Amino acid sequence: MEEKNVFFDRKFVFLSGKGGVGKTTTSSSIAMGLSKRGHKTLLISTDPSHSIGHIFEKEIGPKERQIRENLYGIEINVKEESRKYIDGILKQAKEILSPVILEEVKDQIELAYHSPGAEELALFDVISKFFAVEEKYDNFVFDTAPSGYTLRLLALPKALNNWINRLIKTRINSMKVEYYATRNPDKKLKQKLEEDPVLKILYKRKEQFELARKILLNNEKTLFMFVLNPERLPIEITRDSIKELEENKIKIEALIINKITSDSSPRSKKEAEYIKEIEKEFAPRRIFKLPLMPEEVHGISSIEKISDILFSQ
Amino acid sequence: MKNEKRSFWETVKLFFKGMVIDTSYEVIEAAANMEKDNFMIVIFSDFLGIPNPLSYYTIELIPYFGNELPGWELRMSDRKSVLAKAMGEVGEP
């Protein structure tokens, strides 16, 4: 009973796992269970196919919407968010730059949208926005997790922190020297530094990285879980992913084995072997087991059912 | 008599101002450009063929540096001018 608290005392719950293993179903069930026990919970889905809307039979969309008492949902399309970010930069560029130069940099801005890592960094932007408003809910449940790439960047203080700090230092230095080179400066240096849009952007990023680092690496506040099915390949993938993340100080404390069949078929027998293997291999991590539902998971009542199974373990 | 004296001091002042302050401004100006160039390398490294894994974040800064892009590209691609600049800073032998 004591161990059950694993969901309650973590402000942020992230679910990892390959597509199709049931991240959306399980995250919905965790959020449902928390809300039923009086926790004001926000369920965040980054699945572009509006899956939590389908599950709860309710249109949810990119604005927080109440699903039931204490349960709120939001669906964010990361690609759309990324597009908005790029368009904002293009607009800003249009205002400041000459048409000739705009033509030259336009492609570079556009290219960044498609650059490797862009989608992961966009997802990170989406997720970290919630870190800044953590007092709004008791719990936040994400049907996704920052990618291994992003977590690695955050876990290595040398990577992101040093990078942004050095940029800030270079910018301040550059502005200082420029100031001394100006014969009749119109403003004081301090004021210039405060008003500099470049420094503002850099400080905003620095703050974002620091906050995310503080939350994601704090396992009193944050819970990372893996969802997997009792099959050979998901086990292998989970093993590799966990090893990689834990090398970077991200603890995976729990696993959910989803879609377990329980009949007398040979498949079921094989699954039992895999479950044993998972329990042995990933001990002492907390392991939850969820059965394959007889019907497609759809509607509040089916989520409630799964949630009850999950919270009784 | 008094006027003449003042203009003499004026001349002396101007002489020293030109000798010390104006040349030092030039040196500082060169240093300021160098600092800015360094910063721009991070933002526009793609232009030099150096891939930037965080370009998704650095493009946010492009609008504020774009207007200096042509001069920067020239300085970055024209080694002679970089060398000349370095020579200018150290002082020619």
XYZ file of C-alpha atoms in Angstrom:
406
model
C 0.000 0.000 0.000
C 2.781 2.368 0.965
C 4.423 2.146 -2.423
C 1.298 3.297 -4.169
C 2.271 6.828 -3.356
C 4.662 6.829 -6.278
C 2.102 8.689 -8.402
C 0.887 11.029 -5.696
C 3.997 12.727 -4.504
C 5.486 13.397 -7.917
C 4.428 16.616 -9.491
C 5.493 15.573 -12.974
C 4.993 12.144 -14.478
C 6.521 11.314 -17.854
C 5.806 8.209 -19.876
C 8.326 6.844 -22.324
C 8.052 3.984 -24.712
C 7.742 3.111 -28.366
C 4.660 4.097 -30.315
C 1.702 1.768 -29.881
C 2.604 0.329 -26.487
C -0.189 2.325 -24.854
C 1.351 5.505 -23.480
C -1.790 7.540 -24.011
C -4.045 4.980 -22.364
C -1.786 4.567 -19.353
C -1.161 8.286 -18.916
C -4.911 8.904 -19.111
C -5.449 6.233 -16.465
C -2.823 7.699 -14.144
C -4.344 11.170 -14.514
C -7.823 9.754 -13.961
C -6.726 7.925 -10.808
C -5.093 11.025 -9.385
C -8.120 13.188 -10.083
C -10.446 10.648 -8.510
C -8.377 10.851 -5.355
C -8.772 14.589 -5.149
C -5.661 15.747 -6.986
C -6.156 18.532 -9.474
C -4.432 16.982 -12.462
C -3.504 18.122 -15.945
C -3.070 15.493 -18.618
C -0.825 16.666 -21.424
C -0.827 14.901 -24.760
C 1.591 15.677 -27.555
C 0.134 13.050 -29.836
C -0.880 14.833 -33.061
C -3.869 12.543 -33.566
C -5.900 14.052 -30.692
C -5.905 10.747 -28.894
C -6.972 11.903 -25.428
C -9.912 13.627 -27.049
C -10.909 10.262 -28.524
C -10.380 8.428 -25.270
C -12.485 10.836 -23.218
C -14.979 11.394 -26.045
C -14.545 15.085 -25.747
C -12.969 17.723 -27.896
C -9.888 18.916 -26.042
C -7.444 20.819 -28.216
C -4.549 23.169 -27.462
C -6.231 24.969 -24.545
C -6.621 23.384 -21.133
C -10.105 21.914 -20.816
C -11.870 20.265 -17.950
C -12.670 16.590 -18.542
C -14.246 15.772 -15.197
C -13.894 16.917 -11.617
C -10.217 17.690 -10.947
C -9.175 16.377 -14.337
C -8.046 18.681 -17.127
C -6.609 17.866 -20.498
C -4.608 19.627 -23.176
C -3.501 18.433 -26.608
C -0.481 20.094 -28.100
C 0.705 19.612 -31.628
C 4.470 20.031 -31.396
C 4.859 20.624 -35.140
C 2.341 23.450 -34.993
C 4.073 25.012 -32.006
C 7.360 24.794 -33.840
C 5.795 26.468 -36.883
C 4.531 29.314 -34.702
C 8.003 29.821 -33.274
C 9.605 29.940 -36.733
C 6.917 32.283 -38.076
C 7.466 34.601 -35.115
C 11.158 34.818 -35.921
C 10.446 35.434 -39.615
C 8.073 38.237 -38.683
C 10.650 39.811 -36.398
C 13.270 39.494 -39.147
C 10.966 41.202 -41.631
C 10.586 44.160 -39.297
C 14.271 44.637 -38.664
C 16.165 43.484 -41.727
C 16.513 44.905 -45.203
C 14.748 42.904 -47.939
C 18.014 41.748 -49.493
C 19.350 40.369 -46.234
C 15.989 38.947 -45.319
C 16.130 36.814 -48.450
C 19.510 35.534 -47.390
C 18.616 34.571 -43.829
C 15.079 33.400 -44.555
C 16.339 30.066 -45.816
C 18.491 29.571 -42.756
C 15.570 30.220 -40.436
C 13.350 27.943 -42.485
C 16.041 25.275 -42.559
C 16.270 25.218 -38.755
C 12.666 24.028 -38.688
C 13.743 20.897 -40.515
C 17.143 20.530 -38.884
C 17.971 17.336 -36.984
C 17.013 17.778 -33.366
C 14.527 20.552 -34.082
C 11.506 18.450 -33.249
C 13.062 17.325 -29.992
C 13.931 20.845 -28.965
C 10.417 21.967 -29.911
C 8.980 19.227 -27.704
C 11.277 20.381 -24.929
C 9.936 23.929 -25.308
C 6.389 22.617 -25.034
C 7.129 20.555 -21.940
C 9.162 23.173 -20.117
C 6.387 25.744 -20.413
C 4.526 23.736 -17.777
C 7.468 23.872 -15.387
C 6.960 27.603 -15.058
C 3.334 27.201 -13.922
C 3.725 24.224 -11.642
C 1.568 25.747 -8.906
C -1.512 25.611 -11.143
C -2.033 21.860 -10.674
C -1.206 19.224 -8.107
C 0.018 16.845 -10.794
C 1.039 16.991 -14.417
C 0.937 13.776 -16.428
C 2.623 13.724 -19.835
C 1.948 11.030 -22.405
C 5.485 11.563 -23.646
C 8.933 12.396 -22.326
C 11.717 14.662 -23.463
C 13.822 12.695 -25.910
C 16.966 10.971 -24.799
C 18.877 13.573 -26.747
C 17.337 16.476 -24.847
C 17.734 14.784 -21.480
C 21.352 14.135 -22.239
C 21.884 17.794 -23.075
C 20.270 18.808 -19.800
C 22.022 16.207 -17.698
C 25.409 17.333 -18.862
C 25.925 20.729 -17.286
C 28.868 21.170 -19.555
C 26.715 20.934 -22.646
C 23.856 23.369 -22.373
C 24.831 25.467 -19.364
C 28.322 26.273 -20.480
C 27.096 26.978 -23.959
C 24.517 29.529 -22.884
C 26.762 31.080 -20.234
C 29.527 31.577 -22.714
C 27.140 33.158 -25.194
C 25.902 35.579 -22.546
C 29.443 36.443 -21.551
C 30.482 37.056 -25.140
C 27.453 39.255 -25.745
C 28.030 41.364 -22.638
C 31.671 41.733 -23.500
C 30.850 42.706 -27.050
C 28.374 45.334 -25.865
C 30.848 46.704 -23.342
C 33.584 47.175 -25.889
C 31.127 48.658 -28.336
C 29.995 51.073 -25.664
C 33.530 52.237 -24.986
C 34.011 52.717 -28.694
C 31.017 55.045 -28.899
C 32.037 58.662 -28.485
C 28.751 60.052 -27.255
C 26.647 57.163 -25.970
C 22.954 58.042 -25.608
C 22.394 55.674 -22.694
C 24.296 54.260 -19.798
C 25.899 50.857 -20.341
C 23.759 49.286 -17.638
C 20.601 50.451 -19.323
C 21.841 49.233 -22.683
C 22.520 45.796 -21.279
C 19.086 45.684 -19.700
C 17.329 46.642 -22.908
C 19.285 44.410 -25.262
C 16.868 42.029 -27.012
C 19.656 39.528 -27.629
C 20.516 39.272 -23.948
C 16.828 39.004 -23.134
C 16.507 35.962 -25.378
C 19.660 34.417 -23.958
C 18.561 34.936 -20.348
C 15.158 33.455 -21.144
C 16.839 30.318 -22.520
C 19.191 30.120 -19.571
C 16.255 30.284 -17.191
C 14.408 27.608 -19.167
C 17.413 25.248 -19.094
C 18.030 25.798 -15.407
C 14.431 25.233 -14.392
C 14.098 22.135 -16.570
C 17.303 20.743 -15.195
C 16.167 21.347 -11.646
C 12.865 19.554 -12.249
C 13.849 16.722 -14.573
C 16.836 15.642 -12.533
C 14.925 15.802 -9.247
C 13.406 12.421 -8.585
C 11.436 13.642 -5.628
C 9.453 15.796 -7.957
C 9.547 13.929 -11.208
C 8.784 10.365 -12.177
C 9.911 8.754 -15.403
C 8.162 5.560 -16.373
C 8.507 3.199 -19.274
C 5.523 1.563 -20.878
C 6.193 -1.701 -22.662
C 4.435 -4.812 -23.856
C 5.476 -8.329 -22.872
C 7.346 -9.021 -26.100
C 10.956 -9.548 -27.038
C 11.635 -6.318 -28.920
C 10.085 -3.852 -26.427
C 12.146 -5.444 -23.659
C 15.350 -4.974 -25.621
C 14.486 -1.389 -26.490
C 13.544 -0.567 -22.909
C 16.775 -2.039 -21.602
C 18.861 0.081 -23.967
C 16.883 3.247 -23.301
C 17.017 2.874 -19.540
C 20.731 2.230 -19.607
C 21.319 5.275 -21.724
C 19.181 7.561 -19.566
C 20.574 6.337 -16.281
C 24.072 6.942 -17.528
C 22.930 10.539 -17.662
C 21.449 10.639 -14.176
C 17.815 10.259 -15.278
C 16.279 7.576 -13.081
C 13.555 5.356 -14.505
C 11.771 4.262 -11.383
C 8.816 2.346 -12.700
C 7.649 0.271 -15.624
C 4.181 -0.516 -16.826
C 3.726 -3.771 -18.663
C 0.694 -3.149 -20.805
C -1.581 -5.390 -22.863
C -0.975 -8.627 -20.999
C -3.189 -11.430 -22.242
C -4.395 -14.047 -19.820
C -5.762 -17.149 -21.463
C -4.344 -20.546 -22.185
C -2.861 -19.644 -25.570
C 0.830 -20.228 -26.296
C 1.127 -16.462 -26.589
C 0.036 -16.050 -22.997
C 2.574 -18.607 -21.845
C 5.351 -16.813 -23.648
C 4.200 -13.521 -22.171
C 4.413 -14.967 -18.662
C 8.053 -15.791 -19.365
C 8.723 -12.290 -20.599
C 7.038 -10.773 -17.556
C 9.273 -12.849 -15.296
C 12.257 -11.683 -17.290
C 11.173 -8.050 -16.967
C 10.651 -8.379 -13.233
C 14.061 -9.925 -12.767
C 15.935 -7.664 -15.113
C 14.471 -4.351 -14.027
C 14.295 -4.970 -10.268
C 14.139 -3.134 -7.908
C 12.066 -0.789 -10.044
C 8.357 -0.682 -9.415
C 6.503 -2.774 -11.998
C 2.835 -2.341 -12.808
C 0.844 -4.793 -14.889
C -2.122 -4.018 -17.060
C -4.208 -6.570 -18.935
C -5.142 -6.376 -22.566
C -8.642 -4.970 -22.424
C -11.299 -7.127 -24.053
C -12.534 -4.124 -25.980
C -10.890 -1.090 -27.483
C -10.137 1.492 -24.812
C -12.667 4.200 -25.315
C -14.652 6.418 -23.012
C -14.316 7.523 -19.433
C -15.581 4.256 -17.942
C -12.933 2.100 -19.615
C -10.213 4.478 -18.460
C -11.647 4.314 -14.965
C -11.403 0.548 -15.077
C -7.732 0.589 -16.072
C -7.041 3.304 -13.545
C -8.529 1.171 -10.776
C -6.312 -1.751 -11.739
C -3.270 0.508 -11.777
C -3.967 2.179 -8.455
C -4.739 -1.090 -6.686
C -1.222 -2.370 -7.360
C 46.716 88.419 -26.162
C 44.375 86.383 -24.014
C 42.572 85.008 -27.069
C 45.816 83.930 -28.638
C 46.783 82.027 -25.524
C 43.495 80.172 -25.399
C 43.673 79.128 -28.995
C 47.191 77.894 -28.380
C 45.961 75.664 -25.566
C 43.050 74.680 -27.707
C 45.495 73.506 -30.341
C 47.577 71.625 -27.840
C 44.465 69.948 -26.471
C 43.284 69.007 -29.900
C 46.688 67.633 -30.737
C 46.711 65.327 -27.756
C 43.078 64.401 -28.206
C 43.789 63.396 -31.769
C 46.897 61.535 -30.806
C 45.611 59.652 -27.780
C 41.817 59.505 -27.760
C 40.976 59.177 -31.441
C 43.474 56.448 -32.094
C 42.382 54.589 -28.992
C 38.797 54.790 -30.135
C 39.874 53.166 -33.348
C 41.515 50.332 -31.485
C 38.447 49.844 -29.311
C 36.211 49.943 -32.360
C 38.258 47.193 -33.945
C 37.994 45.187 -30.742
C 34.230 45.744 -30.663
C 33.886 44.412 -34.194
C 36.009 41.426 -33.320
C 33.783 40.602 -30.334
C 30.690 40.900 -32.458
C 32.229 38.700 -35.143
C 32.910 36.036 -32.538
C 29.329 36.095 -31.377
C 28.051 35.919 -34.929
C 30.070 32.779 -35.588
C 27.801 30.964 -33.135
C 24.650 32.220 -34.828
C 25.720 31.938 -38.453
C 28.084 29.003 -38.257
C 25.991 27.265 -40.914
C 27.095 29.937 -43.390
C 30.679 28.859 -42.807
C 29.815 25.198 -43.207
C 29.973 24.425 -39.490
C 26.787 22.632 -38.458
C 25.147 23.945 -35.301
C 23.212 21.351 -33.280
C 21.293 24.080 -31.501
C 20.454 26.118 -34.582
C 16.776 25.735 -33.675
C 17.494 28.032 -30.741
C 20.088 30.345 -32.241
C 17.912 31.358 -35.209
C 15.938 33.429 -32.715
C 18.899 35.822 -32.699
C 19.235 36.162 -36.465
C 16.960 39.218 -36.805
C 19.296 41.232 -34.563
C 22.445 40.412 -36.470
C 21.259 39.998 -40.045
C 22.119 43.532 -41.117
C 25.733 42.921 -40.248
C 25.810 39.655 -42.132
C 27.335 40.847 -45.455
C 30.301 42.537 -43.767
C 30.789 39.619 -41.467
C 30.713 37.088 -44.284
C 33.306 39.107 -46.123
C 35.590 39.286 -43.109
C 35.159 35.585 -42.417
C 35.884 34.509 -45.970
C 38.654 37.009 -46.658
C 41.619 35.764 -44.743
C 43.815 38.608 -45.780
C 41.538 41.093 -44.125
C 41.454 39.057 -40.933
C 45.220 39.005 -40.966
C 45.348 42.684 -41.730
C 43.027 43.278 -38.835
C 45.166 41.265 -36.507
C 48.204 43.203 -37.710
C 46.362 46.425 -37.117
C 45.686 45.417 -33.567
C 49.186 44.434 -32.710
C 50.617 47.290 -34.683
C 52.630 46.856 -37.833
C 56.313 46.109 -37.383
